């Protein structure tokens, strides 16, 4: 039978069929004590943007980008990465519309991959996604710790930060933020609050800094033309590429909304809105925010060489000429970052829970439980938070641990996007039943760009941020890759069958996805 004809005949029924499945699965999940559909489109967008929060990401990781090219890199880097993010967002939106599942990437992979390799590829994809989410939470917690220490540095000029200061604050922040995800009913309100807090903070900071800095604005050349390489790299091109880590981190985690597919009605429509809405809000806020902040810089050398370690706080101080005022704006940024980190914990817990339902992690029997009283996958949440706490030890080994955590967040997530995208292209875009969001040739271009950028980022983002390299400034993300591979492959191929993931991994088959998505693929491969 002509596959294009089949696709056209089935497309109009896809939304109706999916909605019926939503109602059935929702009733079944409630009866089983699983997650309920309590999120609205605004709540999902709140989780998506509350986590990605591009303008905050630019602020928190500015220490990386500002030394790799100055304001020019950040401004043009945002535009470049936003373009890439739209491609990634389109890819994820198409997949989540066709195959709406809390498992996200690994379920998409299981459905689209050749049957012979589907279980292994789904397992690999799920583990990449979960590890990426954990690194995101770790990088967020460390950025909050650095912000608090910058507050202290601003008011105590003689203070010298020690690695253990960051480590202790990191652990306290991780423990504090963990509490917010222990009760399910408040999460939609927190998600909405995170969205409004972010937009409110962005508006207040933008207006305040611009008004207070009037009459002392820097030149347009400083913001848009001058390239300032303070990395030690002789190649300006490599310095620029390495600096793209800052804006790339600010647009990461775009899959977060897709993992709420079982907690929202009409997920095939809502999830794409949330993903692409996140990129659009992120581009608008990050670009305008960055331009405004850089026009307000009075002395970039002082920020780089004698600052607090948090460049955005130094910019606030230079613009306002008031430590109290800078601390007030910094507090708004801290509140926004806290909302980001709470959203990150929500996301990583959902990933851990959904992956554990299919026996993708050790102790899956316990991690897959949803607490019937609290309404959250509490064990998965606590386990993921424990892993985040362990990752904090990286900071004791390297002063550039934040850089490594940021790179880990970016690359692990990109790899988890690339796996189902490759499976989609291998199967053929017209050989699957499309969801209500499908962009044809534009979608194909977005798929290719997603794969190409992943390969590019894996290579260049593994380079050190500064030259010459020392043990303390080395980018240890390559070592992280090695540890991940040993764990992932070791757990899959473990020789004792009782403990081997290969023997028990379901890849989404045992949790309604097999019944819900039997007709997605129109051809067998």
Coordinates of C-alpha atoms in Angstrom, one line a residue:
X1 CA 0.0 0.0 0.0
X2 CA 1.2 3.5 -0.8
X3 CA 2.6 4.9 2.5
X4 CA 1.8 8.5 1.6
X5 CA -1.8 7.5 1.1
X6 CA -1.9 5.7 4.4
X7 CA -0.4 8.7 6.2
X8 CA -2.9 11.1 4.7
X9 CA -5.8 8.8 5.7
X10 CA -4.6 8.3 9.2
X11 CA -3.4 11.9 10.0
X12 CA -6.9 13.3 10.5
X13 CA -7.7 10.6 13.0
X14 CA -4.5 10.9 15.0
X15 CA -5.5 13.6 17.4
X16 CA -8.9 11.9 18.2
X17 CA -7.2 8.5 18.7
X18 CA -4.5 10.1 20.9
X19 CA -7.0 12.0 23.0
X20 CA -9.0 8.8 23.6
X21 CA -5.8 7.1 24.7
X22 CA -5.1 10.0 27.1
X23 CA -8.4 9.6 28.8
X24 CA -8.0 5.8 29.2
X25 CA -4.4 6.0 30.4
X26 CA -5.3 8.9 32.7
X27 CA -8.0 6.9 34.4
X28 CA -5.8 3.9 34.6
X29 CA -2.9 5.8 36.1
X30 CA -5.1 7.4 38.7
X31 CA -6.4 4.0 39.7
X32 CA -2.8 2.7 39.9
X33 CA -1.6 5.6 42.0
X34 CA 0.6 7.0 39.2
X35 CA 0.9 10.6 38.0
X36 CA -2.3 12.6 37.4
X37 CA -2.9 15.2 34.6
X38 CA -2.7 18.3 36.7
X39 CA -0.5 20.6 34.4
X40 CA -2.0 23.2 32.1
X41 CA -0.3 24.6 29.0
X42 CA 1.0 27.5 31.1
X43 CA 2.3 25.1 33.8
X44 CA 4.2 23.1 31.2
X45 CA 5.5 26.3 29.6
X46 CA 6.5 27.4 33.1
X47 CA 8.5 24.2 33.6
X48 CA 10.0 24.5 30.1
X49 CA 11.0 28.2 30.3
X50 CA 11.5 28.0 34.1
X51 CA 14.2 25.5 33.5
X52 CA 15.8 26.8 30.3
X53 CA 15.4 30.5 31.4
X54 CA 17.8 31.8 28.8
X55 CA 18.3 35.3 30.2
X56 CA 19.3 33.8 33.6
X57 CA 21.5 31.3 31.9
X58 CA 23.4 34.1 30.2
X59 CA 23.9 35.8 33.6
X60 CA 24.9 32.7 35.5
X61 CA 27.5 31.4 33.0
X62 CA 28.7 34.8 31.8
X63 CA 32.1 34.1 33.3
X64 CA 32.7 31.6 30.5
X65 CA 31.6 33.6 27.5
X66 CA 32.8 37.1 28.5
X67 CA 36.5 35.9 28.4
X68 CA 36.1 34.1 25.1
X69 CA 35.1 37.1 23.0
X70 CA 33.5 39.7 25.2
X71 CA 30.0 41.1 24.6
X72 CA 30.3 40.4 20.8
X73 CA 30.4 36.7 21.4
X74 CA 27.4 36.7 23.8
X75 CA 25.2 38.8 21.5
X76 CA 25.9 36.9 18.3
X77 CA 26.2 33.6 20.1
X78 CA 22.6 34.0 21.4
X79 CA 21.4 34.5 17.8
X80 CA 23.4 31.5 16.5
X81 CA 22.3 29.2 19.4
X82 CA 18.7 30.3 19.1
X83 CA 18.7 29.3 15.5
X84 CA 20.1 25.9 16.5
X85 CA 17.6 25.7 19.3
X86 CA 14.7 26.3 17.0
X87 CA 16.0 23.3 14.9
X88 CA 16.2 21.2 18.0
X89 CA 12.8 22.4 19.2
X90 CA 11.1 21.6 15.9
X91 CA 12.7 18.1 16.0
X92 CA 11.5 17.4 19.6
X93 CA 8.1 18.9 18.9
X94 CA 7.5 16.7 15.9
X95 CA 8.5 13.6 17.8
X96 CA 6.5 14.5 20.9
X97 CA 3.5 15.2 18.8
X98 CA 3.7 11.9 17.0
X99 CA 4.7 9.9 20.1
X100 CA 3.6 11.7 23.3
X101 CA 5.2 9.9 26.3
X102 CA 6.8 10.8 29.6
X103 CA 9.8 8.7 28.5
X104 CA 10.5 11.2 25.7
X105 CA 13.6 10.5 23.8
X106 CA 14.1 6.8 24.8
X107 CA 10.5 5.9 23.9
X108 CA 10.7 7.7 20.6
X109 CA 13.9 5.7 19.9
X110 CA 12.2 2.4 20.9
X111 CA 9.3 3.1 18.5
X112 CA 11.4 4.3 15.6
X113 CA 14.6 2.2 15.7
X114 CA 15.0 -1.1 13.8
X115 CA 13.6 -3.9 16.1
X116 CA 17.0 -5.6 16.3
X117 CA 18.6 -2.6 18.0
X118 CA 15.6 -0.8 19.5
X119 CA 16.0 -2.0 23.1
X120 CA 19.7 -1.1 23.3
X121 CA 19.4 2.3 21.5
X122 CA 16.4 3.1 23.7
X123 CA 18.4 2.2 26.8
X124 CA 21.4 4.3 25.6
X125 CA 19.2 7.3 24.8
X126 CA 17.3 7.1 28.2
X127 CA 20.5 6.9 30.2
X128 CA 22.0 9.9 28.2
X129 CA 18.9 11.9 28.9
X130 CA 18.9 11.2 32.6
X131 CA 22.6 11.8 33.1
X132 CA 22.2 15.1 31.2
X133 CA 19.4 16.2 33.5
X134 CA 21.5 15.4 36.5
X135 CA 24.3 17.5 35.2
X136 CA 21.9 20.3 34.6
X137 CA 20.8 20.2 38.2
X138 CA 24.4 20.1 39.3
X139 CA 25.4 23.1 37.2
X140 CA 22.3 25.0 38.4
X141 CA 23.1 24.4 42.1
X142 CA 26.7 25.4 41.5
X143 CA 25.7 28.6 39.8
X144 CA 23.5 29.5 42.8
X145 CA 26.4 28.8 45.1
X146 CA 28.7 31.1 43.1
X147 CA 26.0 33.8 43.1
X148 CA 25.8 33.7 46.9
X149 CA 29.6 33.8 47.3
X150 CA 29.7 36.8 44.8
X151 CA 27.2 38.6 47.1
X152 CA 29.7 38.1 50.0
X153 CA 32.7 39.1 47.8
X154 CA 30.9 42.3 46.8
X155 CA 30.5 43.4 50.4
X156 CA 33.8 42.0 51.7
X157 CA 36.6 43.1 49.3
X158 CA 39.3 41.0 51.1
X159 CA 37.4 37.7 50.9
X160 CA 39.1 34.9 49.0
X161 CA 36.9 32.1 47.9
X162 CA 38.0 28.5 48.6
X163 CA 36.8 25.4 46.7
X164 CA 35.2 24.0 49.9
X165 CA 33.1 27.2 50.3
X166 CA 31.4 26.4 47.0
X167 CA 31.1 22.8 47.8
X168 CA 29.3 23.3 51.1
X169 CA 27.0 25.9 49.6
X170 CA 26.3 23.6 46.7
X171 CA 25.3 20.8 49.0
X172 CA 23.0 23.0 51.1
X173 CA 21.3 24.4 48.0
X174 CA 20.8 21.0 46.5
X175 CA 19.2 19.8 49.8
X176 CA 17.0 22.9 50.1
X177 CA 15.7 22.8 46.5
X178 CA 15.1 19.1 46.8
X179 CA 12.3 19.7 49.3
X180 CA 10.1 21.6 46.8
X181 CA 9.6 18.5 44.6
X182 CA 8.4 16.3 47.5
X183 CA 4.7 17.2 47.2
X184 CA 3.0 17.0 43.8
X185 CA 0.0 19.3 44.3
X186 CA 2.2 22.4 44.6
X187 CA 4.3 21.8 41.5
X188 CA 2.0 23.4 39.0
X189 CA 1.8 26.5 41.2
X190 CA 5.6 26.5 41.6
X191 CA 6.0 26.2 37.8
X192 CA 3.7 29.1 37.2
X193 CA 5.4 31.1 39.9
X194 CA 8.8 30.4 38.3
X195 CA 7.7 31.7 34.9
X196 CA 6.2 34.9 36.4
X197 CA 9.2 35.4 38.7
X198 CA 11.6 35.1 35.8
X199 CA 9.7 37.6 33.6
X200 CA 9.2 40.0 36.5
X201 CA 12.9 39.8 37.4
X202 CA 14.0 40.3 33.8
X203 CA 11.8 43.4 33.5
X204 CA 12.9 45.0 36.7
X205 CA 16.6 44.4 36.1
X206 CA 16.5 45.5 32.5
X207 CA 14.7 48.8 33.3
X208 CA 16.7 49.5 36.5
X209 CA 20.1 49.0 34.9
X210 CA 19.3 51.0 31.8
X211 CA 17.9 53.9 33.8
X212 CA 20.7 54.0 36.3
X213 CA 23.4 53.8 33.6
X214 CA 22.0 56.5 31.3
X215 CA 24.7 59.0 30.4
X216 CA 27.4 56.4 30.8
X217 CA 26.5 53.9 28.1
X218 CA 29.3 52.1 26.3
X219 CA 29.8 52.3 22.6
X220 CA 28.0 50.2 19.9
X221 CA 31.5 49.1 18.8
X222 CA 32.1 47.6 22.3
X223 CA 28.9 45.6 22.2
X224 CA 28.7 44.6 18.5
X225 CA 32.2 44.8 17.0
X226 CA 35.1 44.5 19.4
X227 CA 36.3 40.9 19.9
X228 CA 38.2 40.4 23.2
X229 CA 40.0 37.0 23.6
X230 CA 41.2 36.5 27.1
X231 CA 41.3 32.7 27.0
X232 CA 44.9 32.1 26.0
X233 CA 43.8 30.4 22.8
X234 CA 45.8 31.8 19.9
X235 CA 43.0 31.0 17.5
X236 CA 40.2 33.5 17.8
X237 CA 37.9 31.0 16.1
X238 CA 38.4 28.3 18.7
X239 CA 38.0 30.9 21.5
X240 CA 34.7 32.0 19.9
X241 CA 33.5 28.4 19.6
X242 CA 34.5 27.5 23.2
X243 CA 32.6 30.6 24.4
X244 CA 29.4 29.4 22.7
X245 CA 29.1 27.1 25.7
X246 CA 27.6 30.1 27.6
X247 CA 24.6 30.7 25.2
X248 CA 24.2 27.0 24.5
X249 CA 23.8 26.3 28.2
X250 CA 21.2 29.0 28.3
X251 CA 19.1 27.3 25.7
X252 CA 19.6 23.7 26.9
X253 CA 17.0 21.3 28.4
X254 CA 14.4 21.8 25.7
X255 CA 13.1 18.3 26.1
X256 CA 11.9 19.0 29.7
X257 CA 8.3 19.7 28.7
X258 CA 8.0 16.4 26.8
X259 CA 8.4 14.5 30.0
X260 CA 5.2 15.9 31.3
X261 CA 3.2 14.2 28.5
X262 CA 1.4 12.0 31.1
X263 CA 0.5 15.0 33.3
X264 CA -1.2 17.2 30.8
X265 CA -4.3 16.8 28.5
X266 CA -3.8 17.0 24.7
X267 CA 0.0 16.5 25.1
X268 CA 0.4 16.2 21.3
X269 CA -0.6 19.9 21.0
X270 CA 0.5 21.3 24.3
X271 CA 4.1 20.0 24.3
X272 CA 5.2 21.5 21.0
X273 CA 3.7 24.9 22.1
X274 CA 5.7 24.7 25.3
X275 CA 9.0 23.7 23.6
X276 CA 8.9 26.4 20.8
X277 CA 7.4 28.9 23.2
X278 CA 10.4 28.3 25.5
X279 CA 12.9 29.1 22.6
X280 CA 10.9 32.2 21.5
X281 CA 10.7 33.7 25.0
X282 CA 14.4 32.7 25.6
X283 CA 15.6 34.5 22.5
X284 CA 13.6 37.6 23.2
X285 CA 14.6 37.9 26.8
X286 CA 18.3 36.8 26.5
X287 CA 19.1 39.0 23.5
X288 CA 17.5 42.2 24.8
X289 CA 18.9 41.5 28.3
X290 CA 22.5 40.9 27.1
X291 CA 22.5 44.0 24.9
X292 CA 21.2 46.2 27.7
X293 CA 23.7 44.8 30.2
X294 CA 26.7 45.3 27.9
X295 CA 25.8 48.8 27.0
X296 CA 25.9 49.5 30.8
X297 CA 29.4 48.1 31.3
X298 CA 31.9 50.8 32.3
X299 CA 35.1 48.8 32.8
X300 CA 35.3 45.3 31.4
X301 CA 38.9 44.8 32.5
X302 CA 37.9 45.3 36.1
X303 CA 35.1 42.8 35.8
X304 CA 37.5 40.2 34.4
X305 CA 40.5 40.8 36.6
X306 CA 39.1 42.2 39.8
X307 CA 35.5 41.2 40.0
X308 CA 33.4 39.1 42.3
X309 CA 33.6 36.0 40.1
X310 CA 30.0 36.6 39.0
X311 CA 30.3 39.2 36.1
X312 CA 26.7 40.1 36.0
X313 CA 26.8 41.3 39.6
X314 CA 29.8 43.5 38.8
X315 CA 27.8 44.9 35.9
X316 CA 24.9 45.7 38.2
X317 CA 27.3 47.5 40.6
X318 CA 29.0 49.5 37.8
X319 CA 25.6 50.6 36.4
X320 CA 23.9 51.4 39.8
X321 CA 27.1 52.6 41.6
X322 CA 25.5 51.1 44.7
X323 CA 26.3 47.8 46.4
X324 CA 22.8 47.6 48.0
X325 CA 21.2 48.2 44.6
X326 CA 23.4 45.5 43.0
X327 CA 22.5 43.1 45.8
X328 CA 18.8 43.7 45.3
X329 CA 19.0 43.0 41.6
X330 CA 21.2 40.0 42.4
X331 CA 18.5 38.7 44.7
X332 CA 16.0 38.8 41.9
X333 CA 18.4 36.7 39.8
X334 CA 18.9 34.3 42.8
X335 CA 15.1 33.8 43.1
X336 CA 14.9 33.1 39.3
X337 CA 17.8 30.7 39.6
X338 CA 16.1 28.9 42.5
X339 CA 13.0 28.5 40.3
X340 CA 15.2 27.1 37.5
X341 CA 16.7 24.5 39.9
X342 CA 13.4 23.4 41.2
X343 CA 12.2 22.9 37.6
X344 CA 15.4 20.9 36.9
X345 CA 14.6 18.6 39.9
X346 CA 11.1 18.1 38.6
X347 CA 12.5 17.2 35.2
X348 CA 15.2 14.8 36.4
X349 CA 12.8 13.0 38.7
X350 CA 10.3 12.4 35.8
X351 CA 13.1 11.1 33.7
X352 CA 14.4 8.8 36.4
X353 CA 10.9 7.6 37.2
X354 CA 9.8 6.9 33.6
X355 CA 13.2 5.2 32.8
X356 CA 12.9 3.1 35.9
X357 CA 9.4 1.9 35.0
X358 CA 11.2 0.1 32.1
X359 CA 14.1 -1.2 34.4
X360 CA 16.6 1.2 32.8
X361 CA 18.4 2.0 36.1
X362 CA 19.7 0.0 39.1
X363 CA 17.0 -0.3 41.9
X364 CA 14.3 0.3 39.3
X365 CA 11.9 -1.6 41.4
X366 CA 12.0 1.2 44.0
X367 CA 12.6 4.1 41.7
X368 CA 9.5 3.5 39.6
X369 CA 7.1 3.9 42.6
X370 CA 4.9 7.0 42.7
X371 CA 4.0 7.9 46.3
X372 CA 0.2 7.8 46.4
X373 CA 0.0 10.4 49.2
X374 CA 2.5 12.9 47.9
X375 CA 1.7 12.4 44.2
X376 CA 5.3 12.4 43.1
X377 CA 7.9 9.7 42.2
X378 CA 9.7 10.4 45.5
X379 CA 12.3 7.6 45.4
X380 CA 13.3 8.7 41.9
X381 CA 13.6 12.3 43.0
X382 CA 15.7 11.5 46.1
X383 CA 18.0 9.2 44.2
X384 CA 18.6 11.8 41.5
X385 CA 19.2 14.4 44.1
X386 CA 21.7 12.1 45.7
X387 CA 23.6 11.7 42.4
X388 CA 23.6 15.5 42.1
X389 CA 25.2 15.7 45.6
X390 CA 27.9 13.3 44.6
X391 CA 28.7 15.3 41.4
X392 CA 29.5 18.3 43.7
X393 CA 32.7 16.5 44.5
X394 CA 34.0 17.5 41.1
X395 CA 34.5 21.0 42.4
X396 CA 37.0 19.9 44.9
X397 CA 39.0 18.4 42.1
X398 CA 39.0 21.3 39.6
X399 CA 38.4 25.0 39.8
X400 CA 36.7 24.8 36.4
X401 CA 34.1 22.1 37.6
X402 CA 31.3 24.5 36.7
X403 CA 32.6 24.5 33.1
X404 CA 32.7 20.7 33.0
X405 CA 29.2 20.4 34.4
X406 CA 27.8 22.9 31.9
X407 CA 29.4 21.0 29.0
X408 CA 28.1 17.7 30.4
X409 CA 24.6 19.1 30.6
X410 CA 24.8 20.3 26.9
X411 CA 26.4 17.3 25.3
X412 CA 24.6 14.5 27.1
X413 CA 21.3 16.1 26.2
X414 CA 22.3 16.7 22.6
X415 CA 23.3 13.1 22.3
X416 CA 19.9 12.0 23.7
X417 CA 18.2 14.1 21.0
X418 CA 20.5 12.8 18.2
X419 CA 19.6 9.1 18.8
X420 CA 15.9 9.3 18.0
X421 CA 16.5 11.8 15.3
X422 CA 18.9 9.4 13.5
X423 CA 16.3 6.7 13.9
X424 CA 13.6 8.9 12.4
X425 CA 15.7 9.7 9.4
X426 CA 16.8 6.1 9.0
X427 CA 13.2 4.9 9.0
X428 CA 12.0 7.7 6.8
X429 CA 10.0 10.8 7.8
X430 CA 7.1 9.8 5.6
X431 CA 7.1 6.3 6.9
X432 CA 5.5 7.2 10.2
X433 CA 2.1 8.5 11.3
X434 CA 2.5 12.2 11.9
X435 CA 1.2 14.1 14.9
X436 CA -0.7 17.4 14.7
X437 CA 2.7 19.2 14.6
X438 CA 4.7 18.3 11.5
X439 CA 6.7 20.7 9.3
X440 CA 7.7 18.6 6.3
X441 CA 10.9 19.8 4.6
X442 CA 11.5 22.4 7.2
X443 CA 11.4 19.5 9.8
X444 CA 13.9 17.5 7.7
X445 CA 16.3 20.5 7.7
X446 CA 15.8 20.8 11.5
X447 CA 16.6 17.1 12.0
X448 CA 19.9 17.4 10.0
X449 CA 20.9 20.5 11.9
X450 CA 20.2 18.8 15.2
X451 CA 22.6 15.9 14.3
X452 CA 25.3 18.1 12.8
X453 CA 25.3 20.4 15.9
X454 CA 25.6 17.5 18.3
X455 CA 28.7 16.2 16.5
X456 CA 30.2 19.6 16.3
X457 CA 29.5 20.4 20.0
X458 CA 30.9 17.0 21.2
X459 CA 34.2 17.8 19.6
X460 CA 34.8 21.5 20.4
X461 CA 33.1 21.8 23.7
X462 CA 35.4 19.1 25.1
X463 CA 38.4 21.5 24.7
X464 CA 39.8 23.4 27.7
X465 CA 38.3 26.8 28.3
X466 CA 41.8 28.4 28.9
X467 CA 45.3 27.9 27.7
X468 CA 47.8 26.8 28.8
X469 CA 46.1 23.9 30.5
X470 CA 46.9 22.9 34.1
X471 CA 45.4 20.1 36.3
X472 CA 43.2 22.7 38.0
X473 CA 41.8 24.2 34.7
X474 CA 41.5 21.1 32.7
X475 CA 38.1 20.3 31.1
X476 CA 37.3 17.0 32.7
X477 CA 34.2 16.3 30.7
X478 CA 36.1 13.7 28.6
X479 CA 36.7 11.8 31.8
X480 CA 33.0 12.1 32.5
X481 CA 32.2 10.5 29.1
X482 CA 34.5 7.6 29.9
X483 CA 32.9 7.0 33.3
X484 CA 29.4 7.1 31.7
X485 CA 30.3 4.6 29.0
X486 CA 31.8 2.2 31.6
X487 CA 28.6 2.4 33.7
X488 CA 26.1 2.3 30.8
X489 CA 27.7 -0.5 28.9
X490 CA 28.7 -2.4 32.0
X491 CA 25.1 -2.3 33.3
X492 CA 23.7 -3.4 30.0
X493 CA 26.2 -6.2 29.4
X494 CA 26.6 -7.3 33.0
X495 CA 27.5 -11.0 32.9
X496 CA 25.1 -12.1 35.7
X497 CA 21.7 -12.2 34.1
X498 CA 19.9 -11.3 37.4
X499 CA 21.6 -7.9 37.4
X500 CA 21.9 -7.3 33.7
X501 CA 19.8 -4.5 32.3
X502 CA 19.7 -6.3 28.9
X503 CA 17.5 -9.0 30.4
X504 CA 14.8 -6.8 31.9
X505 CA 14.8 -3.5 30.0
X506 CA 11.3 -2.9 28.5
X507 CA 12.0 0.4 26.6
X508 CA 8.4 1.6 27.0
X509 CA 6.8 -1.7 25.9
X510 CA 5.2 -2.5 29.2
X511 CA 3.6 0.8 30.1
X512 CA 0.9 1.4 27.5
X513 CA 3.2 2.7 24.8
X514 CA 3.0 -0.6 22.9
X515 CA -0.8 -0.3 22.8
X516 CA -0.8 3.5 22.4
X517 CA 1.7 3.7 19.5
X518 CA 1.3 0.5 17.5
X519 CA 0.5 2.3 14.2
X520 CA 3.1 5.1 14.3
X521 CA 5.4 3.2 12.0
X522 CA 3.9 2.5 8.6
X523 CA 6.7 0.2 7.4
X524 CA 8.8 -2.4 9.1
X525 CA 12.6 -2.2 9.1

